[in-house]
Coordinates of C-alpha atoms and ligand atoms in Angstrom, one line a residue:
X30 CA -74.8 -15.6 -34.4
X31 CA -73.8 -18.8 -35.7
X32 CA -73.5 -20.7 -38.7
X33 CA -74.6 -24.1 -38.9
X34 CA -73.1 -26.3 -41.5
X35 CA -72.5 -29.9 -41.0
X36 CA -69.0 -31.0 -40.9
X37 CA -69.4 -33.1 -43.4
X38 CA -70.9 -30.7 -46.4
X39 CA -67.7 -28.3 -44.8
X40 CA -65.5 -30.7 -46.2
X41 CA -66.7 -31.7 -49.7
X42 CA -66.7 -28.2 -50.1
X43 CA -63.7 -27.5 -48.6
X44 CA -62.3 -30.1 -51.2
X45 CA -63.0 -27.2 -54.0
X46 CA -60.0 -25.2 -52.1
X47 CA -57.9 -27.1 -54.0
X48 CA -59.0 -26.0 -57.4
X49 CA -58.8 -22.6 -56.3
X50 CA -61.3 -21.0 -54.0
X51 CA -64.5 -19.3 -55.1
X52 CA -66.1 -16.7 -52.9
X53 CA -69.0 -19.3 -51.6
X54 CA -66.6 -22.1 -51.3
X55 CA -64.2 -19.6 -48.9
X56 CA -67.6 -18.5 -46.9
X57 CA -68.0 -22.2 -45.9
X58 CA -64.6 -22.4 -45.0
X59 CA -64.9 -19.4 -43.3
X60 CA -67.4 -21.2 -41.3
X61 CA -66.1 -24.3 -40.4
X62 CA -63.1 -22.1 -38.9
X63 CA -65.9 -19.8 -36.8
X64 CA -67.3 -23.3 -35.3
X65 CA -63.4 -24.4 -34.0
X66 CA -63.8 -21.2 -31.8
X67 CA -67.1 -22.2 -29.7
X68 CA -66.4 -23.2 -26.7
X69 CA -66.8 -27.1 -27.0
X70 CA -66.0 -29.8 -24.4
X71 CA -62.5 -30.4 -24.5
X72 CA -62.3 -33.7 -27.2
X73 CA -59.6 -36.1 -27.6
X74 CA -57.7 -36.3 -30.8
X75 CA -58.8 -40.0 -32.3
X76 CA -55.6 -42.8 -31.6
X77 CA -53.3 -42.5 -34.7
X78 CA -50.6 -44.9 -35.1
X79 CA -46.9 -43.3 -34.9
X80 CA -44.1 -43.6 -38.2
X81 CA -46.9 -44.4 -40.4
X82 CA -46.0 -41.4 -42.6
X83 CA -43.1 -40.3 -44.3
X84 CA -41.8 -36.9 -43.2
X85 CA -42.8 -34.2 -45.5
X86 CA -40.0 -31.7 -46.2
X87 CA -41.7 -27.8 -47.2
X88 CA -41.1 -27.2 -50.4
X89 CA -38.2 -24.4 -51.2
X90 CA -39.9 -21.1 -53.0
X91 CA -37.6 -20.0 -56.1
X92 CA -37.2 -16.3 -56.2
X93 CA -37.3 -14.0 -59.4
X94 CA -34.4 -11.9 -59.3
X95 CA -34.1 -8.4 -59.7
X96 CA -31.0 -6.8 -59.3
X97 CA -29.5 -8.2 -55.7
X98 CA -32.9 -8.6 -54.5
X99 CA -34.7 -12.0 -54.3
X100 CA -38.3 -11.1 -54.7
X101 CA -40.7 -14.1 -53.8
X102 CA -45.1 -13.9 -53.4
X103 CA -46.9 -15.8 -51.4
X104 CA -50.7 -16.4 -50.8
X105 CA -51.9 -16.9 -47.5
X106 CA -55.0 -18.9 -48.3
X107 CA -57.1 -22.0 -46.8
X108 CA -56.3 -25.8 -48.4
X109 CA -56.3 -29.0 -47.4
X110 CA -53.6 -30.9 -46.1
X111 CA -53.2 -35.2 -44.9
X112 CA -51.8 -34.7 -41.7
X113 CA -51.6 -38.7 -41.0
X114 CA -52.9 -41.8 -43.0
X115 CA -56.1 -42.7 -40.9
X116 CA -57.1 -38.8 -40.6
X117 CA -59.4 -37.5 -43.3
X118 CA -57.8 -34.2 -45.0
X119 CA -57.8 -30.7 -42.6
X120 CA -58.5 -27.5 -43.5
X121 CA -55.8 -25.4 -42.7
X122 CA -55.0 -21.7 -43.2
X123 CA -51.2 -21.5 -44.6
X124 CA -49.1 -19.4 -46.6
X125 CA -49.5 -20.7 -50.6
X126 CA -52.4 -22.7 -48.5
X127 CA -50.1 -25.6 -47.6
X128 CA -49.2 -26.1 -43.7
X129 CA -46.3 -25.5 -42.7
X130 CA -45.8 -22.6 -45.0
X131 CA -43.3 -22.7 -47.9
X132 CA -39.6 -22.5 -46.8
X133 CA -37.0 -19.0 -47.9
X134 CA -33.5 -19.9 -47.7
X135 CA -31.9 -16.3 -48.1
X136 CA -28.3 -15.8 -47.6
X137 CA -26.7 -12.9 -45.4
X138 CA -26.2 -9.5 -46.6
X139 CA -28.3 -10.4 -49.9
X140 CA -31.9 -8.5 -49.2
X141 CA -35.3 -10.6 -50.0
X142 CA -38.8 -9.2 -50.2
X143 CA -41.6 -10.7 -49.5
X144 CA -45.2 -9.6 -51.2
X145 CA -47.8 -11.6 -48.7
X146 CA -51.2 -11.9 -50.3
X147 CA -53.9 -12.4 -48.0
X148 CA -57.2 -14.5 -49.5
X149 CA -58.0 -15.2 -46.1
X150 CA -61.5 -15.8 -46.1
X151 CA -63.2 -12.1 -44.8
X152 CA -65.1 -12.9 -41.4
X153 CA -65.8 -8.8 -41.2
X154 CA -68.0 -9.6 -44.4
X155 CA -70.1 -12.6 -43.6
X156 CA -71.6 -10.7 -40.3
X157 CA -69.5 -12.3 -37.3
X158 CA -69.3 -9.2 -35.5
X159 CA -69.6 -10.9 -32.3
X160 CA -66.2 -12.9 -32.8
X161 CA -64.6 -10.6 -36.0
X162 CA -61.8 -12.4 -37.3
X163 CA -58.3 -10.3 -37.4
X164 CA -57.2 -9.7 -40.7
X165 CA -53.3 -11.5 -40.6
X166 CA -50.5 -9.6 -40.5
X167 CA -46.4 -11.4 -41.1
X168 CA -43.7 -11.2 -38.8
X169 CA -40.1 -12.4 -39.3
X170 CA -39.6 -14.0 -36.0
X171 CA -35.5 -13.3 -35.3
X172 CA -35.1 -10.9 -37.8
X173 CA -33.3 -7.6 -37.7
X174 CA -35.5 -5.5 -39.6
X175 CA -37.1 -1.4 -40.2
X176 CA -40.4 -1.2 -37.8
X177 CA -42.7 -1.1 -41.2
X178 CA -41.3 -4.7 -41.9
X179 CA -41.7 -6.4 -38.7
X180 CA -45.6 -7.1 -38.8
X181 CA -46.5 -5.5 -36.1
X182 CA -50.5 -6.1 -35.4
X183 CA -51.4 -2.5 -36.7
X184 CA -50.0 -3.6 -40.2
X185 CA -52.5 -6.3 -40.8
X186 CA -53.4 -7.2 -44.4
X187 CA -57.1 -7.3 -45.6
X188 CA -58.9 -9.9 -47.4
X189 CA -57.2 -9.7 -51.3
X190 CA -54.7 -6.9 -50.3
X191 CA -51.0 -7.8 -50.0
X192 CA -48.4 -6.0 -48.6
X193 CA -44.9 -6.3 -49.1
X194 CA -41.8 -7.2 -46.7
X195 CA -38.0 -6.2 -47.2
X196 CA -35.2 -8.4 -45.2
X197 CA -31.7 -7.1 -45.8
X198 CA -30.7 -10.2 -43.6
X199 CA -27.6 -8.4 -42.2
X200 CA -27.8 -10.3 -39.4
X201 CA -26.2 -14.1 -38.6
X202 CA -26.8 -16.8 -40.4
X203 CA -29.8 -18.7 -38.4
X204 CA -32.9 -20.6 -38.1
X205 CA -35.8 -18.5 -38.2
X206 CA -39.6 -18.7 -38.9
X207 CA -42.5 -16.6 -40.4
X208 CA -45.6 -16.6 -38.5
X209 CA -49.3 -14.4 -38.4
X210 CA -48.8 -11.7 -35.9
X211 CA -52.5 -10.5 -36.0
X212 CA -54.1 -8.9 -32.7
X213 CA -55.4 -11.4 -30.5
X214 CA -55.8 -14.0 -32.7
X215 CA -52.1 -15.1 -33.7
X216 CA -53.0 -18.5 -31.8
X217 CA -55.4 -19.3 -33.4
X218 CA -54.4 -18.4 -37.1
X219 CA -50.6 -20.0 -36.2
X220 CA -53.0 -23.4 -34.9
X221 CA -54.5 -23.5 -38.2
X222 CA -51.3 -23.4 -40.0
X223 CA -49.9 -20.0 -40.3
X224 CA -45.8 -20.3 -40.0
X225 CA -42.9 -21.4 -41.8
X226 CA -39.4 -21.8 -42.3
X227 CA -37.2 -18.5 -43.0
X228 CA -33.2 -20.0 -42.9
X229 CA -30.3 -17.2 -43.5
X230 CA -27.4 -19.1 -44.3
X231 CA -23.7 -17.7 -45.1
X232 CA -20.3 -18.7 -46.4
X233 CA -18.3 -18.6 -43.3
X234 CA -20.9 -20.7 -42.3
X235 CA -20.6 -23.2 -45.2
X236 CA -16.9 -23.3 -44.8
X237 CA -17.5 -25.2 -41.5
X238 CA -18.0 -28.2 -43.3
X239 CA -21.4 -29.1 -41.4
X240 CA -23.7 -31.6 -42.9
X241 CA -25.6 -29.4 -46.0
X242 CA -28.0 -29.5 -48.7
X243 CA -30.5 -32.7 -48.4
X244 CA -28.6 -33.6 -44.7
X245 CA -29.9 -30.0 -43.4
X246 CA -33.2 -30.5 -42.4
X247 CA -36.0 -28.1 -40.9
X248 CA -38.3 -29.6 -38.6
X249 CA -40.8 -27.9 -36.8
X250 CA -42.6 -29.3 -34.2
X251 CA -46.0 -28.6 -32.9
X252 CA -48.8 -30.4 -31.0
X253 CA -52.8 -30.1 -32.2
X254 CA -55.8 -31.9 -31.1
X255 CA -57.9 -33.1 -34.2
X256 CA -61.7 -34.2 -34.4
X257 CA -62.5 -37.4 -35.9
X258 CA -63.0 -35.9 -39.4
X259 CA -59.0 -34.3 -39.4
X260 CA -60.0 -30.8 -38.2
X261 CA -58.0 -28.7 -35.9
X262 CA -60.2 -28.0 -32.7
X263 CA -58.7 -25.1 -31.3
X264 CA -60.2 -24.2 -27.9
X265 CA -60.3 -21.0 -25.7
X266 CA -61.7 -21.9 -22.6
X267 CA -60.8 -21.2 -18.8
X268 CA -58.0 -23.9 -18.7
X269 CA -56.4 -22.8 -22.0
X270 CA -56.4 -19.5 -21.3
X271 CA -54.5 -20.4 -18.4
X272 CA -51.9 -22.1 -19.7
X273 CA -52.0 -21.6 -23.6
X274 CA -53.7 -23.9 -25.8
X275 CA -51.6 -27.3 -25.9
X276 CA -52.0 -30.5 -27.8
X277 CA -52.2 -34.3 -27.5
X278 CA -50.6 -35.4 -31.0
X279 CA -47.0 -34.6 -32.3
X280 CA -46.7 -33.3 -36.0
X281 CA -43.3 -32.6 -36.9
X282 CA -43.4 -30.3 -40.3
X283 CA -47.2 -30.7 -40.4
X284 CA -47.1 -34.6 -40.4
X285 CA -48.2 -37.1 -36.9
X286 CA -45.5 -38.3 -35.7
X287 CA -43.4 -39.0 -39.1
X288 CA -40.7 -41.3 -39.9
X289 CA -37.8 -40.4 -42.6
X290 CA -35.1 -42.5 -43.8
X291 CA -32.0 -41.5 -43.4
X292 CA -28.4 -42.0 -44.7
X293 CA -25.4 -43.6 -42.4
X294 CA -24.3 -40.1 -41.7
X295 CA -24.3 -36.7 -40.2
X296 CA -27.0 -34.6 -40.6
X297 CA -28.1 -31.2 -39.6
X298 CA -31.8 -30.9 -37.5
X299 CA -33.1 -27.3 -37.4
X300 CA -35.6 -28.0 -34.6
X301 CA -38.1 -25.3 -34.7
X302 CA -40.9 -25.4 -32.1
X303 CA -43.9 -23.9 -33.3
X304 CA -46.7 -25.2 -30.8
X305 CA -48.5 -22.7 -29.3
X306 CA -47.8 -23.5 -25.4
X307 CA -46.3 -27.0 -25.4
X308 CA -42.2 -26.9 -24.5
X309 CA -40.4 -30.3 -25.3
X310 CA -37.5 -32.0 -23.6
X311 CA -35.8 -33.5 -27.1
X312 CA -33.6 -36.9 -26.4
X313 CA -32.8 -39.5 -28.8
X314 CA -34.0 -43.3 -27.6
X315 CA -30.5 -44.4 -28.3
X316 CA -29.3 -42.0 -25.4
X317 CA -26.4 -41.2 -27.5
X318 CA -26.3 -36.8 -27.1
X319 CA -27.8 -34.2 -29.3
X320 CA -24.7 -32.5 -30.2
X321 CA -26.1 -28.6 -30.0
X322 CA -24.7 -26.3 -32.5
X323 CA -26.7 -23.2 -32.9
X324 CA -29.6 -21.6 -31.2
X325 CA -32.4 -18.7 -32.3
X326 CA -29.5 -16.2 -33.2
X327 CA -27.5 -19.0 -35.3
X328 CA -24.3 -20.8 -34.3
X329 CA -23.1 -21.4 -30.8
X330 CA -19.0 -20.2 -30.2
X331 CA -18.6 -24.4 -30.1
X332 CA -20.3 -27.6 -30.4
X333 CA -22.1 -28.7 -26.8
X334 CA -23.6 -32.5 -26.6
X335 CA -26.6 -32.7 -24.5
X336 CA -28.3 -35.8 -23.4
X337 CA -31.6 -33.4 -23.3
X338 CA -32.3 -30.0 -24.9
X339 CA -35.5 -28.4 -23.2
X340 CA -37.0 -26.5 -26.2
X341 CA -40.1 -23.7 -25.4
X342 CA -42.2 -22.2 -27.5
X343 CA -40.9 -20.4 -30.6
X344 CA -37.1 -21.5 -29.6
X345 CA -35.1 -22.9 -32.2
X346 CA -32.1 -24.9 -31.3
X347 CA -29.9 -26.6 -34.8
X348 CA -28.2 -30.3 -33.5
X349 CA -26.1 -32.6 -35.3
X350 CA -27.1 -36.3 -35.4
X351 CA -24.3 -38.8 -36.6
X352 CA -26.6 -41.3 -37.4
X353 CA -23.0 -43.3 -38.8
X354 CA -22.9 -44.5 -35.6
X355 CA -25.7 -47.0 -36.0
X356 CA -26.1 -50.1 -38.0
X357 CA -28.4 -50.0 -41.5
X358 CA -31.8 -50.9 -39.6
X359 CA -31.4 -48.8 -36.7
X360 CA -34.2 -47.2 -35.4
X361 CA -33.7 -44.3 -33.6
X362 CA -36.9 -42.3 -32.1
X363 CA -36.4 -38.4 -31.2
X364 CA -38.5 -38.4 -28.0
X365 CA -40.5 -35.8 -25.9
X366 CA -38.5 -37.2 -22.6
X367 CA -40.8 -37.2 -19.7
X368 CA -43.9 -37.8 -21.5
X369 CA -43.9 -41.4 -21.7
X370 CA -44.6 -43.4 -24.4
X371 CA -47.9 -42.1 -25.8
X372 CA -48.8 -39.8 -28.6
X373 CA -47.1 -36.9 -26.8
X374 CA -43.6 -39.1 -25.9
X375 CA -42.5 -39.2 -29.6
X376 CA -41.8 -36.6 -32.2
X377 CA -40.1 -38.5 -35.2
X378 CA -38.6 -41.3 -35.9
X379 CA -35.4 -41.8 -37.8
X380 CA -34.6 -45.1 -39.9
X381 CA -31.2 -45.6 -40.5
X382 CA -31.9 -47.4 -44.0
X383 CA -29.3 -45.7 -46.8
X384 CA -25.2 -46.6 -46.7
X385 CA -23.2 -43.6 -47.0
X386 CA -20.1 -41.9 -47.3
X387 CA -19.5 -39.2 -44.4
X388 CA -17.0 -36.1 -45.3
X389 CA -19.0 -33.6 -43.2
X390 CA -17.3 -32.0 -39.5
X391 CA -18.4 -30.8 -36.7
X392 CA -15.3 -28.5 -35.8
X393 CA -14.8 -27.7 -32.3
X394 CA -14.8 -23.8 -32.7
X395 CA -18.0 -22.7 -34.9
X396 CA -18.0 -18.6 -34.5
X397 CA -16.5 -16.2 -32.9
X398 CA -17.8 -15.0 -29.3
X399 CA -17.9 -11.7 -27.5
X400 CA -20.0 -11.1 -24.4
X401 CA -21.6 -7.2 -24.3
X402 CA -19.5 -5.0 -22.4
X403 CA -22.0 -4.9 -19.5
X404 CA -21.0 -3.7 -16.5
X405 CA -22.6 -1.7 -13.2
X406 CA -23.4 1.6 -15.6
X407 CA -25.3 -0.6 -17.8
X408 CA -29.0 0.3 -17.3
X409 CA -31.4 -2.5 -16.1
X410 CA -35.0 -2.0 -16.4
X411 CA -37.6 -4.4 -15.1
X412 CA -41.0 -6.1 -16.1
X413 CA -43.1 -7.9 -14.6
X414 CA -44.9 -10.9 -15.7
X415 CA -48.3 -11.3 -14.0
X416 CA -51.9 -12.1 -14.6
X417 CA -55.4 -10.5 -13.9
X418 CA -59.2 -11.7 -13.8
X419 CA -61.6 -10.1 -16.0
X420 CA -65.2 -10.7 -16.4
X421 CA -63.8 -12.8 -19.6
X422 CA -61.5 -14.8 -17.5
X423 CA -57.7 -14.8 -17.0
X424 CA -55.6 -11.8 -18.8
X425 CA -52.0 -11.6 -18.7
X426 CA -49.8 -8.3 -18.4
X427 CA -46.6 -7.0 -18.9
X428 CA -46.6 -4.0 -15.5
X429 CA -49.8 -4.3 -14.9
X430 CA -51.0 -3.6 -18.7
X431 CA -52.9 -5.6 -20.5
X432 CA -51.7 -5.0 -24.5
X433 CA -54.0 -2.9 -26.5
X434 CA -52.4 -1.5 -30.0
X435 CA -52.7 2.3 -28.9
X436 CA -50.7 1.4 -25.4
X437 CA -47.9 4.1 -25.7
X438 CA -44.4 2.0 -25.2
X439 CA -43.8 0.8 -22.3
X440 CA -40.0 1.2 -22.6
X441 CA -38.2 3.9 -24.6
X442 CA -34.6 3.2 -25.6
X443 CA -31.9 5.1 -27.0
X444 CA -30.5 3.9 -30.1
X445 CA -27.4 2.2 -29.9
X446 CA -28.2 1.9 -25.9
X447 CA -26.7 -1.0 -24.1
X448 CA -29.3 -2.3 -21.7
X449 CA -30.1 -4.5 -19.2
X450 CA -34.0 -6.3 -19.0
X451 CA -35.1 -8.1 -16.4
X452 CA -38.4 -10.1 -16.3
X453 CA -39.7 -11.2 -13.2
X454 CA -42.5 -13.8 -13.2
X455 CA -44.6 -14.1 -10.1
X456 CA -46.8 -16.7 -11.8
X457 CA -47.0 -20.6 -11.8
X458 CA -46.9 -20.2 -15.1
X459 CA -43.6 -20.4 -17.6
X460 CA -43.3 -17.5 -19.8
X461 CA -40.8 -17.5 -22.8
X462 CA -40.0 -13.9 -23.2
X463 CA -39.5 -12.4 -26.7
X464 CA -38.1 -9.6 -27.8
X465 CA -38.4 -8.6 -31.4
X466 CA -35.4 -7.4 -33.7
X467 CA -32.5 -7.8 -31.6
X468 CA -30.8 -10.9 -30.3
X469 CA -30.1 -11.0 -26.5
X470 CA -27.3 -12.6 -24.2
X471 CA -28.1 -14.8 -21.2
X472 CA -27.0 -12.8 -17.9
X473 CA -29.1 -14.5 -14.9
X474 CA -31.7 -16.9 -14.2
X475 CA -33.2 -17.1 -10.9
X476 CA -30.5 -15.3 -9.4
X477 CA -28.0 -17.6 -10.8
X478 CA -25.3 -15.7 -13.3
X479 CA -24.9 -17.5 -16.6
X480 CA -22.0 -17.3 -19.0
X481 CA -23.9 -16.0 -22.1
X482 CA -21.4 -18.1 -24.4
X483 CA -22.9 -21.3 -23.5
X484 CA -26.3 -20.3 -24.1
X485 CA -25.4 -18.5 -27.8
X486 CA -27.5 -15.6 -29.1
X487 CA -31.3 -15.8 -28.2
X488 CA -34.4 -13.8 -29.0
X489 CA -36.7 -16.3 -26.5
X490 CA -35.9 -17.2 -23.5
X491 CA -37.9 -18.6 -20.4
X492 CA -38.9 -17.1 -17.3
X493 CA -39.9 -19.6 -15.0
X494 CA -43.0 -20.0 -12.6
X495 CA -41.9 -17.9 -9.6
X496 CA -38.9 -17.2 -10.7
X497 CA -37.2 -14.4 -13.1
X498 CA -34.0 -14.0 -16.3
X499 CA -31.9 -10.7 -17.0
X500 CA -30.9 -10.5 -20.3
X501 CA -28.6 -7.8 -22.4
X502 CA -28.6 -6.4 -25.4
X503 CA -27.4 -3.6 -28.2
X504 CA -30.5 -1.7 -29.6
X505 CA -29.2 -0.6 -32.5
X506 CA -30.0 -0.8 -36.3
X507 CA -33.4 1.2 -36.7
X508 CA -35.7 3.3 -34.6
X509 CA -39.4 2.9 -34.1
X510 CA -41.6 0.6 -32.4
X511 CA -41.4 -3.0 -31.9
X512 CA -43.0 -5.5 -29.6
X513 CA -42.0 -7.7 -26.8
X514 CA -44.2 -10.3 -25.3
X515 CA -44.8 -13.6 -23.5
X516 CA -44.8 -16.0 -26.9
X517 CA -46.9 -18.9 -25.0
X518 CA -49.4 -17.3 -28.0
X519 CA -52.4 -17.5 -25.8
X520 CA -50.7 -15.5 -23.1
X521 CA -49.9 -12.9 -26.3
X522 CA -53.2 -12.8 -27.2
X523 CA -54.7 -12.2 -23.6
X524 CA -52.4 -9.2 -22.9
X525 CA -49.0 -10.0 -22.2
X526 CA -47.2 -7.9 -25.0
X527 CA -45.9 -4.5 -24.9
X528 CA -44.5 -2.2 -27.7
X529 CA -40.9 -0.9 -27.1
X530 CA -39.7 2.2 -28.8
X531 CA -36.3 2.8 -29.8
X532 CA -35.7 6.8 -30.0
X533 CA -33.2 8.5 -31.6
Ligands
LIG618 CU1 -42.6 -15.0 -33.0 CU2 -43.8 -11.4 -31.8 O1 -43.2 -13.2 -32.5
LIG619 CU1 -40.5 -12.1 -33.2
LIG620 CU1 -46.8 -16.5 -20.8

């Protein structure tokens, strides 16, 4: 069953989503989402001229207090957002219906909860039982949180119910994100706009001296393929679900390819990459370094420049630019290295346009560093990464299991258990590896023993084709069950996810 309704009525209507949805105007919507999933010939996003657009910056929500708590509300909803001059306005699905999502800076050991609203539009109503729509459900991606808070699939929210989210944020200061976790379908709601910035900052932190305020910058980066009229055209088909759904145009904080001015001076990129399968090689044109300061689990023990930072899905690494280094009228493009000049070789560009005064450091020692005591008592389990045919196509698995919400765990860890995991990936496929609520050290990768300093705290980290990673880590903090899976989010919706319980 299908709905037919020309693109073009879709978006005048569509335009109504921003005076406030009615119930008919959110059907349509509903609609022109269904359509994205059929399985159309692969199209080519029309040519759209780089740095023609200003980088958008999400807006910050303001929280009401109540006592120590910052409580904020948010609405996940359709809208309409200008993704690039020459593109008509695309429907997206985002969180207060703007894409990315609204950004919560929360500060450490101060909780924040988090009602989400869902006025998703209800597929279960309009009769699509062939392809049902998942109702949403939130995760905090890097956050140390109770089981009940971590939006797990089976905690999805229905069409006008909310449900809320607590965050102590005990944890390090860091760059995180919120993102849909809903069953089988986090691809394609995250595609059509469903993440956004979650940054925990604290004082320690501050009294580094790093570049702050309106020089720390989020900017998340993720690849789409657009129709001529400015909608997304998400496609499942035999290639994609091979190797996740990537594509061929940049947005960086859900703008093509943006430009922003910047001052003669320091500034702070939290690089967030948000793209469903597409890893990046960032490098600056100027081949001066990124100097690399924190990763997913916040600051690195010191400062590392790196000519190239490889950057998979869902990783977040935080760099400092000096862009005092360059004359006023310096242009200086963040590129995708390796993917030559086109629409997938750039990512932003940076105009050095505004004199400034400098008074920001990057001190050589940034936080304190302890590897986990691991040692040949340590246990070490192992998963394996692999893929099967089904009648649908390809299916991926964690041990031979494809993920199904009433799976029993496929690990069972005793709280406050040092551990050892080891992923093996027979495929020719990468696979960043996620692990939700803790933060892991780097041990191994393809046999090869890392020092975990250098690569900082992590909660993803790539196994590559035909190759494998062990990585440790505490499990402390809360029992119950959380998930670990592939987060190529294809891949995660296809199978490869498992639940892991931690037992008292
Ligand atoms: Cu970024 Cu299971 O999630
Ligand atoms: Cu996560
Ligand atoms: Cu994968």
């Amino acid at each position: 069953m299908s709905l037919k309704i020309s693109r073009r009525h879709m978006l005048r209507t569509s335009t109504l989503a921003l005076a406030g949805l009615c119930a008919a105007s959110r059907r349509v919507l509903a609609g022109g989402m269904n359509m994205e999933m059929d399985m159309q010939p692969s199209g080519n996003s029309p040519a759209l001229a780089p740095f023609v657009d200003a980088l958008r910056i999400p807006p910050v929500l303001n929280p009401v207090m109540r006592g120590k708590t910052a409580h904020y509300t948010m609405t996940m909803r359709a809208g309409l957002s200008k993704v690039h001059r020459d593109l008509p306005a695309t429907v997206v699905w985002g969180f207060d219906g703007i894409y990315p999502g609204p950004t919560i800076w929360a500060t450490r050991g101060h909780p924040v909860a988090i009602r989400h609203v869902s006025r998703l539009p209800d597929m279960h109503q309009d009769g699509m039982a062939a392809m049902a729509m998942m109702y949403p459900s939130v995760h905090l991606h890097g956050a140390h949180v109770a089981p009940q808070h971590d939006g797990h699939p089976r905690e999805a929210i229905s069409p006008d119910a909310f449900r809320d989210f607590h965050y102590p944020n005990q944890q390090r200061a860091a760059t995180l994100l919120y993102h849909d976790h809903s069953h089988g379908q986090t691809g394609l709601h995250v595609y059509y706009g469903m993440a956004g910035c979650y940054l925990i900052k604290d004082p320690n932190e501050e009294a580094l001296n790093l570049p702050t305020g309106e020089f720390d910058i989020p900017l998340m980066i993720q690849d789409r393929v657009f129709k001529a009229d400015g909608s997304f055209h998400y496609m499942l088909d035999a290639s994609t679900r091979e190797t996740g759904v990537l594509g061929d145009t940049i947005l960086v904080n859900g703008v093509v390819q943006p430009y922003l001015k910047v001052a003669r001076r320091k500034y702070r990129l939290r690089i967030i990459n948000a793209s469903n399968a597409r890893a990046y090689q960032l490098q600056l044109s100027t081949a001066e370094p990124l100097i690399h300061i924190a990763t997913d689990g916040g600051l690195l023990p010191k400062p590392a420049p790196q000519a190239v930072i490889d950057l998979a899905p869902f990783e977040r690494v935080d760099v400092v630019v000096d862009f005092g280094a360059y004359t006023l009228g310096t242009q200086v493009v963040l590129k995708n290295g390796g993917s030559g000049a086109g629409s997938l070789g750039s990512i932003m560009r940076f105009d050095v346009d505004i004199p400034a005064v400098d008074d920001s450091t990057v001190p050589d020692c940034l936080s304190a560093w302890e590897d986990l005591p691991v040692d040949a008592q340590t246990p070490t389990r192992e998963f394996v990464l692999n893929r099967k045919s089904s009648p649908a196509g390809t299916v991926w698995t964690i041990n031979d299991e494809l993920y199904e919400m009433s799976n029993p765990p496929l690990a069972q860890v005793k709280h406050g258990a040092l551990e050892r995991w080891r992923f093996l990936n027979p495929t020719n496929h990468p696979h960043p590896v996620h692990i939700h609520l803790i933060q892991f050290q780097v041990l191994n990768i393809n046999g090869v023993p890392q020092d975990p300093a250098r690569h900082g705290w992590k909660d993803v980290l790539v196994a590559p084709p035909g190759g494998e990673i062990t990585v440790a880590a505490r499990f402390k903090g809360y029992t119950g069950r959380y998930l670990f899976h592939c987060h190529n989010l294809e891949h995660e919706d296809l199978g490869m996810m498992a639940d892991y319980e931690i037992v008292p």
